[in-house]
Amino acid sequence: MGTMARTTLFLHAQHRVGAVSPRIFGGFLEHMGRSIYGGVYDPQSRHADADGMREDVIAALRELNLTVVRYPGGNFASGYHWRDGVGPAQQRPTVRELAWQSIEPNEFGTDEFIKLCRKLNWQPMLAVNLGTGTPEEARDWVEYCNAPLGTRESNSRAANGSEAPHAVPLWCLGNEMDGPWQLGHVPVDQYAVRAQQAAKMMKDCDRGIETVACGSSAPSMPTFLDWDRVVLERLGGLADYISLHRYVGNPDDNAPEYFALSNSIDEQVEAVDACARYVQQRLRRKRRPYLCFDEWNVWYRARGGSHTDGRGAFAPPLIEERYNLEDALVVAMFLMSFIRHADCVKIANLAQLVNVIGPLLTQGDKLLKQSIFHAFRMFSHRRDGIALRCAVAGPSYRSERHGEVSYLDCAAILAGAQLHLFTINRGVDKPMELALDFAGVGPIRVQDAEILCAPLKAENTLDAPDAVCAEAFDGWRIANGSSKPTAVLPAHALVATTFDLAPRA
Ligand code: AHR
C-alpha cells in the first residue's frame, strides 16, 4: 500500500490567530452516576486520602493538566439546591435526584469540590440552578463562595471550615435551558428574564465574577442560534460568555464520515461566533461575549434506557462510555478546532472526567486510562502560546454530510522559541507524506514528538491497559539548517510535536 499524494502545511510565524486561552483545557464533574461518588470521592476506597478523595484518580487527573473544572452539572444543576450540600455531614439531606433518577446524599458539596480544586490547582466553575432554583439562591451562592467574612453567607462558609473566600471566578447561568429534558425548562424569553435577574444580583455581589449564559444545547436543536441571539441581546453586559455543547459519535461505523465531523465543529463555533459578534455590533458594545464550549466529547453508545435512568439508586453506573482509538482522534479534533479559533473560544470543558463519559474509569480499587485520556494529555502539555493560521495544500475527500475534508487535520501554537504542532492523518488506510513549510523562522529541530496510533477499534481494558497509548515518534526528517521538516504520518494517527526554533540568521 503506497502513501497518498504529498500534503504541505504552510505556517508563518506572523500569521497569528490569537493567544490560546489555557481555559480551553477544562473539564467537568457532575453529580451523575459514578462521577463523584465512586469516582473522585470514595471514602471507602483504599486509595482515599484524609478528605475521602481517591489519590489514584487525583494523580491521573493531575497528568491531564486541567485548568478549570465545571460543577455540579449538567442537568443535575437544574434541580440542585446548594445549601443541601454544605454544613455538617450528618445534617445534610438525602434527596431524590430527578435529572438522573438517582439518590443524592449530599456528602460531597461546594466545600468538598473547592478542596478538590485546590489539590489539583483547578479554577472552579459553578453552574447555578436556573431550572427549579431562584435568582436569589444563585446570588446567595456567590456570597457564600466569594464574600469576605462578615455577612450571613460568608460567616456560614467560615463556620463550615473556610474563612478565606473560595474565590470562584466563573459562573454558569443554568444548564441547557432550551432543552425540554431540563428540569424547569422554559422558552427563551423566560430564561432570559431569569438569567438577567440572577446575573445582575450575582455580579452585584461580586463585581469580579464572569458569567456564562446558556446557549442552545446543540446545533441540531430547533433553538440553535435564535436562542443564543435572544439571550445575548437581553443579557447584554451581564453575559461574558455564551455556552456551546456538542456530543458526537460514529453510529454508522463509518470512520471517514466520523473524522469529517471536525468541519461541523468548526461551523458550530463560527456560527455562534457570528451570532455573538452580530449582537455586539447591534448593541454597540465595546466588549464582546466570547464562546465557552462547556460540554464536549464523544458520546453515542451509552445513551438512553438504563444508561441515563438511575432507577432510584445511589451512584448507579450511568453513561460509562468505552472509548477506542477513533474516538481519541475525534477528541483531538475538537481541541484542534478550539486552538484554530483561539480568537473566540476562551473556555472549553471536556465532559466529563471520571466514569461518566470519562477519560478515567474506576473499577473497585482499579483505575483505567481510556484512549481519550492520552489524546487530551498530548495537547494539554503543549498548550501555552499563540495559535497560528494553518494553510493546507494536499489531497482531500468528500464527506456525505460535511463537505470537502482535507486528509490532514492540524493546529499549531507558537510558544516563544518553540512550535507545538498537532497533526492527524484522517486517511483510514494510507500513510501521508507531510511537508511543513514554516516561514518567518530560522532552522528548527524536534524537541519531542509523540504519536497515538493503534487499530481504529482498539480500546484500553483492565487486561490490556496500554492498547492505545502515546509513544515517542521519530518520523521527522529535517535537513541541516532548514525550517521545512518532513514526515510520513501513519494512517489514522495523532502526532503531537514540539519543535525548538533557532533565531533567524
Ligand atoms: O454530560 C452529560 C449531560 O449531557 C449533561 O448533564 C447535560 O448538560 C448534557 O445533556
Short mmCIF file of C-alpha atoms and ligand atoms in Angstrom, two decimals:
data_model
loop_
_atom_site.label_atom_id
_atom_site.label_comp_id
_atom_site.label_asym_id
_atom_site.label_seq_id
_atom_site.Cartn_x
_atom_site.Cartn_y
_atom_site.Cartn_z
CA MET A 1 0.00 0.00 0.00
CA GLY A 2 1.57 3.33 -1.12
CA THR A 3 1.35 6.75 0.52
CA MET A 4 -1.19 9.32 -0.60
CA ALA A 5 -0.09 12.42 -2.57
CA ARG A 6 2.12 14.77 -0.55
CA THR A 7 0.45 17.32 1.75
CA THR A 8 2.10 20.64 2.59
CA LEU A 9 1.23 22.59 5.68
CA PHE A 10 2.17 26.27 5.35
CA LEU A 11 2.74 28.27 8.53
CA HIS A 12 4.12 31.76 9.01
CA ALA A 13 5.33 32.97 12.40
CA GLN A 14 3.47 36.27 11.89
CA HIS A 15 0.15 34.79 10.74
CA ARG A 16 -1.43 34.69 14.16
CA VAL A 17 -4.98 33.90 15.25
CA GLY A 18 -4.61 34.87 18.91
CA ALA A 19 -3.34 33.66 22.27
CA VAL A 20 -4.60 30.19 23.16
CA SER A 21 -6.64 30.51 26.34
CA PRO A 22 -5.39 27.99 28.92
CA ARG A 23 -9.03 27.65 29.92
CA ILE A 24 -9.83 25.62 26.80
CA PHE A 25 -8.20 22.72 28.68
CA GLY A 26 -11.04 22.45 31.16
CA GLY A 27 -13.10 19.56 32.47
CA PHE A 28 -16.47 18.85 34.01
CA LEU A 29 -17.65 16.89 37.06
CA GLU A 30 -21.36 16.29 37.53
CA HIS A 31 -23.28 14.61 40.32
CA MET A 32 -24.22 11.83 37.97
CA GLY A 33 -23.63 8.07 38.06
CA ARG A 34 -20.20 7.28 39.49
CA SER A 35 -18.54 10.57 38.63
CA ILE A 36 -18.38 12.00 42.15
CA TYR A 37 -19.28 9.02 44.38
CA GLY A 38 -17.04 6.10 43.43
CA GLY A 39 -15.13 8.39 41.09
CA VAL A 40 -13.23 11.33 42.57
CA TYR A 41 -14.69 10.80 46.04
CA ASP A 42 -14.80 7.43 47.76
CA PRO A 43 -14.01 7.40 51.48
CA GLN A 44 -14.30 3.58 51.50
CA SER A 45 -11.58 3.10 48.89
CA ARG A 46 -8.11 2.05 49.95
CA HIS A 47 -6.92 4.96 47.80
CA ALA A 48 -8.91 7.53 49.81
CA ASP A 49 -6.99 10.43 51.34
CA ALA A 50 -7.97 12.16 54.59
CA ASP A 51 -10.71 14.06 52.72
CA GLY A 52 -12.19 10.92 51.16
CA MET A 53 -10.82 11.75 47.69
CA ARG A 54 -9.21 8.97 45.63
CA GLU A 55 -5.49 9.61 45.38
CA ASP A 56 -5.06 7.39 42.31
CA VAL A 57 -7.77 9.31 40.47
CA ILE A 58 -6.27 12.63 41.55
CA ALA A 59 -2.82 11.59 40.33
CA ALA A 60 -4.22 10.65 36.92
CA LEU A 61 -6.26 13.85 36.70
CA ARG A 62 -3.10 15.81 37.52
CA GLU A 63 -1.50 14.36 34.38
CA LEU A 64 -4.30 15.93 32.32
CA ASN A 65 -3.09 19.39 33.36
CA LEU A 66 -6.64 20.74 33.51
CA THR A 67 -7.15 24.42 34.19
CA VAL A 68 -10.82 24.92 35.03
CA VAL A 69 -13.50 22.44 36.11
CA ARG A 70 -17.27 22.92 35.88
CA TYR A 71 -19.52 21.58 38.67
CA PRO A 72 -22.12 20.33 39.85
CA GLY A 73 -23.89 19.73 36.49
CA GLY A 74 -25.15 19.44 33.79
CA ASN A 75 -28.76 18.51 34.05
CA PHE A 76 -28.19 17.84 37.75
CA ALA A 77 -27.62 21.56 38.35
CA SER A 78 -31.20 22.40 37.41
CA GLY A 79 -32.61 20.55 40.43
CA TYR A 80 -29.76 21.22 42.85
CA HIS A 81 -30.04 23.38 45.94
CA TRP A 82 -26.52 24.20 47.00
CA ARG A 83 -27.45 24.63 50.66
CA ASP A 84 -28.20 20.88 50.82
CA GLY A 85 -24.50 20.26 50.20
CA VAL A 86 -22.86 22.45 52.85
CA GLY A 87 -22.57 22.22 56.62
CA PRO A 88 -22.09 19.28 58.97
CA ALA A 89 -22.25 15.99 57.06
CA GLN A 90 -24.85 14.39 59.38
CA GLN A 91 -27.23 17.27 58.82
CA ARG A 92 -27.18 17.17 55.03
CA PRO A 93 -30.36 15.75 53.49
CA THR A 94 -30.53 12.69 51.27
CA VAL A 95 -32.77 13.63 48.36
CA ARG A 96 -34.32 12.12 45.24
CA GLU A 97 -32.43 13.39 42.26
CA LEU A 98 -34.69 13.77 39.23
CA ALA A 99 -32.39 14.51 36.29
CA TRP A 100 -30.78 11.08 36.52
CA GLN A 101 -33.36 9.40 38.77
CA SER A 102 -30.81 8.71 41.49
CA ILE A 103 -30.33 9.17 45.21
CA GLU A 104 -28.19 12.14 46.23
CA PRO A 105 -26.78 12.03 49.79
CA ASN A 106 -25.12 15.45 49.52
CA GLU A 107 -21.98 14.15 51.20
CA PHE A 108 -19.95 15.96 48.57
CA GLY A 109 -20.85 19.61 48.02
CA THR A 110 -19.39 23.04 47.45
CA ASP A 111 -16.65 22.92 50.11
CA GLU A 112 -15.53 19.44 49.08
CA PHE A 113 -15.41 20.49 45.44
CA ILE A 114 -13.29 23.52 46.29
CA LYS A 115 -10.92 21.27 48.28
CA LEU A 116 -10.55 19.06 45.22
CA CYS A 117 -9.87 22.12 43.04
CA ARG A 118 -7.14 23.27 45.43
CA LYS A 119 -5.47 19.84 45.35
CA LEU A 120 -5.34 19.99 41.56
CA ASN A 121 -4.83 23.70 41.02
CA TRP A 122 -8.10 23.96 39.10
CA GLN A 123 -10.17 27.11 38.76
CA PRO A 124 -13.69 26.26 39.96
CA MET A 125 -16.61 26.99 37.63
CA LEU A 126 -20.04 26.65 39.24
CA ALA A 127 -23.36 26.23 37.43
CA VAL A 128 -26.28 27.78 39.30
CA ASN A 129 -29.77 26.33 39.32
CA LEU A 130 -31.99 28.37 37.00
CA GLY A 131 -34.38 25.45 36.49
CA THR A 132 -36.02 24.93 39.89
CA GLY A 133 -33.93 27.43 41.83
CA THR A 134 -34.34 31.16 42.20
CA PRO A 135 -32.10 34.02 41.12
CA GLU A 136 -31.72 34.87 44.81
CA GLU A 137 -30.47 31.38 45.65
CA ALA A 138 -27.86 31.85 42.92
CA ARG A 139 -26.86 35.22 44.35
CA ASP A 140 -26.54 33.70 47.83
CA TRP A 141 -24.18 31.03 46.47
CA VAL A 142 -21.89 33.74 45.11
CA GLU A 143 -21.92 35.39 48.54
CA TYR A 144 -21.22 32.05 50.24
CA CYS A 145 -18.24 31.38 47.98
CA ASN A 146 -16.74 34.78 47.37
CA ALA A 147 -17.67 37.34 50.04
CA PRO A 148 -15.17 38.33 52.72
CA LEU A 149 -16.15 37.42 56.28
CA GLY A 150 -18.89 39.43 57.97
CA THR A 151 -22.07 38.53 56.09
CA ARG A 152 -24.62 35.79 56.68
CA GLU A 153 -23.39 33.54 53.87
CA SER A 154 -19.67 34.16 54.27
CA ASN A 155 -19.90 33.57 58.02
CA SER A 156 -21.61 30.30 57.31
CA ARG A 157 -18.74 29.37 54.93
CA ALA A 158 -16.30 30.14 57.76
CA ALA A 159 -18.34 28.03 60.19
CA ASN A 160 -18.01 25.22 57.63
CA GLY A 161 -14.24 25.48 57.72
CA SER A 162 -13.19 28.11 55.16
CA GLU A 163 -12.53 31.60 56.45
CA ALA A 164 -10.84 32.60 53.22
CA PRO A 165 -13.22 33.11 50.30
CA HIS A 166 -13.34 30.31 47.74
CA ALA A 167 -12.88 32.98 45.05
CA VAL A 168 -14.90 31.23 42.34
CA PRO A 169 -14.27 33.24 39.16
CA LEU A 170 -16.69 31.60 36.69
CA TRP A 171 -20.44 31.07 36.99
CA CYS A 172 -22.78 29.38 34.52
CA LEU A 173 -26.30 30.81 34.41
CA GLY A 174 -28.06 27.44 34.35
CA ASN A 175 -27.63 24.49 32.01
CA GLU A 176 -29.20 23.61 28.63
CA MET A 177 -32.31 25.58 29.46
CA ASP A 178 -33.58 25.28 25.87
CA GLY A 179 -33.93 21.51 26.26
CA PRO A 180 -37.36 20.02 27.10
CA TRP A 181 -35.44 17.39 29.17
CA GLN A 182 -34.18 20.09 31.50
CA LEU A 183 -35.83 20.46 34.91
CA GLY A 184 -37.54 23.83 34.83
CA HIS A 185 -37.09 24.21 31.05
CA VAL A 186 -38.71 27.42 29.76
CA PRO A 187 -38.98 29.31 26.47
CA VAL A 188 -36.18 31.72 25.72
CA ASP A 189 -37.98 34.87 26.93
CA GLN A 190 -38.48 33.39 30.36
CA TYR A 191 -34.94 32.05 30.55
CA ALA A 192 -33.61 35.47 29.60
CA VAL A 193 -35.55 37.08 32.45
CA ARG A 194 -34.30 34.51 34.99
CA ALA A 195 -30.73 34.75 33.77
CA GLN A 196 -30.79 38.53 33.72
CA GLN A 197 -32.16 38.70 37.27
CA ALA A 198 -29.66 36.17 38.57
CA ALA A 199 -26.62 37.61 36.76
CA LYS A 200 -27.41 41.16 37.95
CA MET A 201 -27.54 40.10 41.62
CA MET A 202 -24.59 37.72 41.28
CA LYS A 203 -22.43 40.44 39.77
CA ASP A 204 -23.69 42.97 42.34
CA CYS A 205 -22.48 40.51 44.97
CA ASP A 206 -19.05 40.13 43.39
CA ARG A 207 -18.11 42.52 40.58
CA GLY A 208 -15.16 40.32 39.64
CA ILE A 209 -17.05 37.23 38.53
CA GLU A 210 -17.56 36.20 34.91
CA THR A 211 -20.83 34.68 33.75
CA VAL A 212 -21.67 32.13 31.09
CA ALA A 213 -25.19 32.35 29.66
CA CYS A 214 -26.86 29.18 28.37
CA GLY A 215 -26.66 29.00 24.62
CA SER A 216 -28.69 26.46 22.68
CA SER A 217 -27.70 22.94 23.69
CA ALA A 218 -26.70 21.55 20.26
CA PRO A 219 -26.59 22.63 16.61
CA SER A 220 -29.32 20.06 15.91
CA MET A 221 -31.76 21.88 18.20
CA PRO A 222 -34.52 23.99 16.61
CA THR A 223 -33.42 26.71 19.03
CA PHE A 224 -29.88 26.86 17.55
CA LEU A 225 -28.69 30.45 17.10
CA ASP A 226 -32.04 32.18 17.65
CA TRP A 227 -31.98 31.23 21.31
CA ASP A 228 -28.36 32.38 21.54
CA ARG A 229 -29.12 35.69 19.85
CA VAL A 230 -32.10 36.50 22.09
CA VAL A 231 -30.21 35.53 25.26
CA LEU A 232 -27.22 37.70 24.32
CA GLU A 233 -29.42 40.64 23.33
CA ARG A 234 -31.38 40.53 26.59
CA LEU A 235 -28.40 39.98 28.85
CA GLY A 236 -26.05 42.49 27.23
CA GLY A 237 -23.05 43.03 29.52
CA LEU A 238 -24.42 40.57 32.08
CA ALA A 239 -23.21 37.67 29.90
CA ASP A 240 -19.45 37.45 29.45
CA TYR A 241 -19.71 34.16 27.56
CA ILE A 242 -22.30 32.12 25.71
CA SER A 243 -22.17 28.33 26.12
CA LEU A 244 -21.92 25.70 23.38
CA HIS A 245 -22.42 21.96 23.85
CA ARG A 246 -21.65 19.10 21.47
CA TYR A 247 -21.59 15.32 21.73
CA VAL A 248 -20.68 13.31 18.65
CA GLY A 249 -20.32 9.68 17.63
CA ASN A 250 -19.94 7.09 14.91
CA PRO A 251 -23.29 5.23 14.99
CA ASP A 252 -22.98 4.13 11.34
CA ASP A 253 -19.48 2.75 11.83
CA ASN A 254 -18.12 4.96 9.06
CA ALA A 255 -14.70 6.30 10.06
CA PRO A 256 -14.24 8.78 7.17
CA GLU A 257 -17.62 10.37 7.99
CA TYR A 258 -16.76 10.36 11.69
CA PHE A 259 -13.45 12.10 11.02
CA ALA A 260 -15.21 14.65 8.81
CA LEU A 261 -17.10 15.89 11.86
CA SER A 262 -14.44 18.45 12.62
CA ASN A 263 -15.77 20.50 9.68
CA SER A 264 -19.04 20.76 11.54
CA ILE A 265 -17.35 21.58 14.87
CA ASP A 266 -15.63 24.48 13.07
CA GLU A 267 -19.01 25.50 11.63
CA GLN A 268 -20.70 25.41 15.03
CA VAL A 269 -18.00 27.62 16.53
CA GLU A 270 -18.08 30.03 13.60
CA ALA A 271 -21.89 30.29 13.62
CA VAL A 272 -22.07 31.09 17.35
CA ASP A 273 -19.14 33.47 16.98
CA ALA A 274 -21.00 35.26 14.17
CA CYS A 275 -24.08 35.48 16.38
CA ALA A 276 -22.06 36.92 19.29
CA ARG A 277 -20.40 39.49 17.01
CA TYR A 278 -23.76 40.40 15.47
CA VAL A 279 -25.25 41.10 18.90
CA GLN A 280 -22.20 43.06 19.98
CA GLN A 281 -22.49 45.35 16.96
CA ARG A 282 -26.26 45.73 17.27
CA LEU A 283 -25.96 46.67 20.94
CA ARG A 284 -22.94 48.85 20.09
CA ARG A 285 -20.99 47.33 22.95
CA LYS A 286 -17.23 47.66 23.38
CA ARG A 287 -16.84 44.21 24.90
CA ARG A 288 -17.93 41.15 23.02
CA PRO A 289 -19.28 37.94 24.54
CA TYR A 290 -16.82 35.06 23.99
CA LEU A 291 -17.51 31.37 23.46
CA CYS A 292 -17.49 28.86 26.29
CA PHE A 293 -17.68 25.31 24.92
CA ASP A 294 -18.56 23.95 28.34
CA GLU A 295 -19.60 20.42 27.33
CA TRP A 296 -17.99 18.46 24.53
CA ASN A 297 -16.96 14.86 23.93
CA VAL A 298 -17.72 11.66 22.10
CA TRP A 299 -20.91 10.10 23.49
CA TYR A 300 -23.18 7.84 21.47
CA ARG A 301 -23.06 4.24 22.69
CA ALA A 302 -24.18 4.63 26.30
CA ARG A 303 -27.35 6.59 25.63
CA GLY A 304 -30.94 6.22 26.83
CA GLY A 305 -32.59 3.50 28.94
CA SER A 306 -30.53 2.21 31.84
CA HIS A 307 -27.63 4.44 30.79
CA THR A 308 -29.46 7.57 31.88
CA ASP A 309 -32.04 6.24 34.34
CA GLY A 310 -30.58 5.56 37.76
CA ARG A 311 -33.81 3.81 38.90
CA GLY A 312 -33.61 5.31 42.36
CA ALA A 313 -30.11 4.03 43.14
CA PHE A 314 -27.15 5.75 44.76
CA ALA A 315 -24.24 6.25 42.33
CA PRO A 316 -25.53 3.87 39.63
CA PRO A 317 -23.22 3.28 36.66
CA LEU A 318 -24.54 5.81 34.12
CA ILE A 319 -23.23 6.65 30.64
CA GLU A 320 -19.96 4.78 31.11
CA GLU A 321 -18.84 5.08 27.50
CA ARG A 322 -15.88 2.93 26.42
CA TYR A 323 -13.51 4.74 24.08
CA ASN A 324 -11.37 3.45 21.23
CA LEU A 325 -8.65 4.96 19.06
CA GLU A 326 -11.04 6.61 16.60
CA ASP A 327 -12.81 8.38 19.49
CA ALA A 328 -9.45 9.65 20.75
CA LEU A 329 -8.77 11.14 17.31
CA VAL A 330 -12.13 12.91 17.36
CA VAL A 331 -11.38 14.28 20.84
CA ALA A 332 -8.14 15.63 19.37
CA MET A 333 -10.13 17.19 16.51
CA PHE A 334 -12.28 19.14 18.98
CA LEU A 335 -9.13 20.51 20.63
CA MET A 336 -7.62 21.42 17.26
CA SER A 337 -10.77 23.32 16.35
CA PHE A 338 -10.64 25.26 19.64
CA ILE A 339 -6.98 26.15 19.00
CA ARG A 340 -7.73 27.26 15.43
CA HIS A 341 -10.46 29.51 16.88
CA ALA A 342 -8.33 30.90 19.69
CA ASP A 343 -9.66 34.38 18.98
CA CYS A 344 -13.20 33.46 20.12
CA VAL A 345 -13.19 30.14 22.06
CA LYS A 346 -11.91 31.10 25.50
CA ILE A 347 -13.19 28.25 27.69
CA ALA A 348 -13.90 24.59 26.93
CA ASN A 349 -14.72 21.69 29.25
CA LEU A 350 -14.23 18.07 28.35
CA ALA A 351 -17.42 16.38 29.57
CA GLN A 352 -16.80 14.59 31.78
CA LEU A 353 -13.74 13.33 33.71
CA VAL A 354 -14.33 10.14 35.67
CA ASN A 355 -16.59 7.14 34.86
CA VAL A 356 -19.33 9.27 33.28
CA ILE A 357 -18.21 9.63 29.62
CA GLY A 358 -14.77 9.97 31.16
CA PRO A 359 -11.14 9.58 30.18
CA LEU A 360 -10.80 7.70 33.50
CA LEU A 361 -12.71 4.62 34.66
CA THR A 362 -12.61 3.17 38.15
CA GLN A 363 -13.42 -0.45 38.84
CA GLY A 364 -13.22 -1.21 42.53
CA ASP A 365 -9.77 -0.07 43.51
CA LYS A 366 -8.52 -0.25 39.94
CA LEU A 367 -8.19 2.66 37.55
CA LEU A 368 -8.12 2.66 33.76
CA LYS A 369 -6.94 5.42 31.43
CA GLN A 370 -9.10 5.34 28.31
CA SER A 371 -7.83 6.24 24.84
CA ILE A 372 -9.17 9.81 25.05
CA PHE A 373 -7.06 10.39 28.17
CA HIS A 374 -3.90 10.12 26.09
CA ALA A 375 -5.16 12.40 23.30
CA PHE A 376 -6.13 15.12 25.78
CA ARG A 377 -2.82 14.88 27.65
CA MET A 378 -0.80 15.20 24.44
CA PHE A 379 -2.40 18.62 23.93
CA SER A 380 -2.64 19.95 27.46
CA HIS A 381 1.11 19.67 27.97
CA ARG A 382 1.70 21.78 24.87
CA ARG A 383 -0.91 24.43 25.42
CA ASP A 384 0.65 27.85 26.01
CA GLY A 385 1.27 30.27 23.18
CA ILE A 386 -0.29 31.85 20.13
CA ALA A 387 -2.35 29.92 17.62
CA LEU A 388 -1.06 30.21 14.06
CA ARG A 389 -3.19 30.12 10.95
CA CYS A 390 -2.76 26.77 9.13
CA ALA A 391 -2.90 26.66 5.32
CA VAL A 392 -3.03 23.15 3.89
CA ALA A 393 -2.39 22.08 0.31
CA GLY A 394 -2.98 18.41 -0.31
CA PRO A 395 -5.50 15.70 -1.03
CA SER A 396 -9.00 15.75 0.39
CA TYR A 397 -12.10 13.58 0.28
CA ARG A 398 -15.82 14.23 0.02
CA SER A 399 -17.96 13.56 3.08
CA GLU A 400 -21.66 12.97 2.59
CA ARG A 401 -22.64 15.20 5.49
CA HIS A 402 -19.73 17.53 6.00
CA GLY A 403 -18.48 18.52 2.55
CA GLU A 404 -14.86 18.55 1.42
CA VAL A 405 -12.43 17.31 4.07
CA SER A 406 -8.66 17.59 3.95
CA TYR A 407 -6.93 14.35 4.92
CA LEU A 408 -4.74 16.43 7.20
CA ASP A 409 -6.27 17.90 10.34
CA CYS A 410 -3.93 20.22 12.20
CA ALA A 411 -3.34 23.05 14.65
CA ALA A 412 -0.21 24.99 15.55
CA ILE A 413 0.83 27.02 18.59
CA LEU A 414 3.82 29.35 18.59
CA ALA A 415 5.24 29.30 22.11
CA GLY A 416 8.15 31.73 22.25
CA ALA A 417 11.09 29.84 20.80
CA GLN A 418 9.03 26.69 20.28
CA LEU A 419 6.32 25.49 17.95
CA HIS A 420 3.72 22.96 19.08
CA LEU A 421 2.26 21.16 16.11
CA PHE A 422 -0.68 18.75 16.16
CA THR A 423 -1.46 16.64 13.11
CA ILE A 424 -3.87 13.86 12.26
CA ASN A 425 -3.82 11.84 9.09
CA ARG A 426 -7.53 11.17 8.61
CA GLY A 427 -6.81 8.56 5.97
CA VAL A 428 -8.02 5.23 7.28
CA ASP A 429 -5.61 3.05 5.30
CA LYS A 430 -2.85 5.14 3.67
CA PRO A 431 0.10 6.87 5.30
CA MET A 432 0.57 10.55 4.42
CA GLU A 433 3.71 12.32 3.32
CA LEU A 434 3.66 15.63 5.14
CA ALA A 435 5.91 18.62 4.50
CA LEU A 436 5.89 21.52 6.90
CA ASP A 437 6.78 24.83 5.25
CA PHE A 438 7.32 27.18 8.18
CA ALA A 439 8.17 30.73 7.12
CA GLY A 440 9.38 33.59 9.28
CA VAL A 441 11.68 31.48 11.48
CA GLY A 442 15.24 30.17 11.41
CA PRO A 443 16.24 26.50 11.45
CA ILE A 444 14.11 24.21 13.59
CA ARG A 445 14.69 20.91 15.34
CA VAL A 446 12.48 18.40 17.11
CA GLN A 447 12.37 18.83 20.87
CA ASP A 448 9.99 15.93 21.39
CA ALA A 449 7.26 14.18 19.46
CA GLU A 450 4.60 11.63 20.40
CA ILE A 451 2.23 9.51 18.38
CA LEU A 452 -1.11 7.93 19.26
CA CYS A 453 -1.60 5.09 16.83
CA ALA A 454 -3.43 1.74 17.07
CA PRO A 455 -6.10 -0.19 15.19
CA LEU A 456 -9.20 2.02 14.80
CA LYS A 457 -11.31 -0.01 17.20
CA ALA A 458 -8.57 -0.70 19.76
CA GLU A 459 -9.52 0.26 23.30
CA ASN A 460 -7.85 0.05 26.67
CA THR A 461 -9.16 -2.51 29.15
CA LEU A 462 -8.02 -3.57 32.60
CA ASP A 463 -6.39 -6.60 30.95
CA ALA A 464 -4.76 -4.55 28.20
CA PRO A 465 -4.46 -1.04 29.66
CA ASP A 466 -1.93 0.16 27.07
CA ALA A 467 -3.60 -0.97 23.86
CA VAL A 468 -3.96 2.72 22.98
CA CYS A 469 -1.28 4.93 24.45
CA ALA A 470 1.18 7.53 23.23
CA GLU A 471 4.66 6.55 22.12
CA ALA A 472 7.70 8.52 21.01
CA PHE A 473 7.58 9.50 17.33
CA ASP A 474 10.88 9.62 15.46
CA GLY A 475 9.48 10.16 11.98
CA TRP A 476 10.55 13.79 11.38
CA ARG A 477 13.34 14.45 8.90
CA ILE A 478 14.95 17.90 8.80
CA ALA A 479 17.80 18.91 6.51
CA ASN A 480 20.51 20.80 8.38
CA GLY A 481 19.62 24.44 8.98
CA SER A 482 16.14 24.05 7.48
CA SER A 483 12.70 25.09 8.73
CA LYS A 484 10.97 22.59 6.43
CA PRO A 485 10.74 19.21 8.13
CA THR A 486 9.00 16.27 6.51
CA ALA A 487 7.43 13.16 7.96
CA VAL A 488 5.38 10.18 6.95
CA LEU A 489 2.27 10.13 9.13
CA PRO A 490 0.75 6.69 9.62
CA ALA A 491 -2.93 6.27 8.77
CA HIS A 492 -5.45 7.36 11.44
CA ALA A 493 -2.88 8.61 13.91
CA LEU A 494 -2.35 11.70 16.04
CA VAL A 495 1.16 13.18 16.15
CA ALA A 496 1.98 15.96 18.63
CA THR A 497 5.36 17.59 18.19
CA THR A 498 7.28 20.35 19.93
CA PHE A 499 9.95 21.94 17.74
CA ASP A 500 12.72 24.22 19.01
CA LEU A 501 13.11 27.30 16.88
CA ALA A 502 16.50 28.90 16.41
CA PRO A 503 16.64 32.68 15.86
CA ARG A 504 16.70 33.76 12.19
CA ALA A 505 20.20 34.25 10.83
O1 AHR B 1 -22.78 15.35 30.36
C1 AHR B 1 -23.99 14.65 30.45
C2 AHR B 1 -25.21 15.55 30.21
O2 AHR B 1 -25.23 15.96 28.88
C3 AHR B 1 -25.23 16.84 30.98
O3 AHR B 1 -25.76 16.69 32.26
C4 AHR B 1 -26.15 17.70 30.16
O4 AHR B 1 -25.88 19.06 30.30
C5 AHR B 1 -25.94 17.19 28.76
O5 AHR B 1 -27.14 16.98 28.09
#
